[in-house]
Amino acid sequence: MNTLPLAARLDLTQVETLAADLRAHAGDDLVLDAGATTHLGALGLQVLAAAALGWRRAGYRLTIAPRSEAFDEALALFGVTLADLQSEEAA
């Protein structure tokens, strides 16, 4: 299982890089390390949600751990649960 550290700010400035990094890890189980993420914007969330859907459809595990308090707070503000962003097996 590979680990991908997420940027501190997941916003418009980072979504292209995030999407490319996720594509590079497609076809395998993946852990997203959000432990240093201080800001999760709507576009970053959208990329993560699309990745979760892709991993589910492909039958691979996508897990987000560790997670910073700021990451979890952003999920709550958006009304999104961790289960929405992880594969069913990981949730």
Coordinates of C-alpha atoms in Angstrom, one line a residue:
M1 CA 0.0 0.0 0.0
N2 CA 1.4 3.4 -1.0
T3 CA 1.2 6.6 1.0
L4 CA 0.6 10.0 -0.6
P5 CA 1.3 13.0 1.7
L6 CA -1.2 15.8 1.0
A7 CA -0.2 19.4 0.7
A8 CA -0.8 21.8 3.6
R9 CA -3.3 23.8 1.5
L10 CA -5.7 21.8 -0.8
D11 CA -7.1 24.7 -2.8
L12 CA -7.2 26.0 -6.3
T13 CA -3.4 26.2 -6.4
Q14 CA -2.9 22.5 -5.6
V15 CA -5.8 20.7 -7.2
E16 CA -3.9 20.0 -10.5
T17 CA -1.0 18.5 -8.7
L18 CA -3.3 16.6 -6.4
A19 CA -5.2 15.1 -9.3
A20 CA -2.0 14.2 -11.1
D21 CA -0.6 12.5 -8.0
L22 CA -3.8 10.6 -7.5
R23 CA -3.8 9.4 -11.1
A24 CA -0.2 8.2 -10.7
H25 CA -1.3 6.0 -7.8
A26 CA -4.4 4.6 -9.5
G27 CA -4.8 0.8 -9.6
D28 CA -3.4 0.2 -6.1
D29 CA -4.5 0.7 -2.5
L30 CA -3.6 4.2 -1.3
V31 CA -3.3 6.0 2.0
L32 CA -3.6 9.8 1.9
D33 CA -1.7 11.4 4.7
A34 CA -3.6 14.6 5.7
G35 CA -1.8 15.1 8.9
A36 CA -0.2 18.3 7.8
T37 CA -3.2 19.7 5.9
T38 CA -4.2 23.1 7.3
H39 CA -6.7 24.1 4.7
L40 CA -9.2 22.0 2.6
G41 CA -11.0 24.0 0.0
A42 CA -14.0 23.1 -2.1
L43 CA -12.0 22.2 -5.2
G44 CA -9.6 20.0 -3.1
L45 CA -12.6 18.3 -1.6
Q46 CA -14.1 17.7 -5.1
V47 CA -10.8 16.0 -6.2
L48 CA -10.8 13.8 -3.2
A49 CA -14.4 12.9 -3.7
A50 CA -13.8 12.0 -7.3
A51 CA -10.8 9.9 -6.2
A52 CA -12.9 8.0 -3.7
L53 CA -15.5 7.2 -6.3
G54 CA -12.8 6.0 -8.7
W55 CA -11.1 3.8 -6.0
R56 CA -14.4 2.3 -5.0
R57 CA -15.3 1.5 -8.6
A58 CA -11.9 -0.1 -9.2
G59 CA -12.2 -2.2 -6.0
Y60 CA -9.2 -0.7 -4.3
R61 CA -8.8 0.7 -0.8
L62 CA -8.4 4.5 -0.3
T63 CA -7.8 5.6 3.3
I64 CA -7.1 9.0 4.8
A65 CA -4.9 8.8 7.8
P66 CA -3.6 10.5 9.7
R67 CA -5.8 13.6 9.5
S68 CA -5.2 17.0 11.0
E69 CA -7.8 18.7 13.1
A70 CA -8.2 21.4 10.4
F71 CA -8.9 18.7 7.8
D72 CA -11.6 17.1 10.0
E73 CA -13.1 20.5 10.7
A74 CA -13.3 21.3 7.0
L75 CA -15.1 18.0 6.3
A76 CA -17.6 18.9 9.0
L77 CA -18.1 22.4 7.6
F78 CA -18.8 21.0 4.1
G79 CA -21.2 18.4 5.6
V80 CA -19.0 15.5 4.4
T81 CA -18.1 12.4 6.4
L82 CA -14.8 10.6 6.3
A83 CA -16.7 7.6 4.8
D84 CA -17.6 9.8 1.8
L85 CA -13.9 10.1 1.0
Q86 CA -12.7 6.6 1.7
S87 CA -13.4 3.4 0.0
E88 CA -16.1 1.3 1.6
E89 CA -13.5 -1.2 2.8
A90 CA -11.5 1.5 4.5
A91 CA -14.5 3.3 6.1

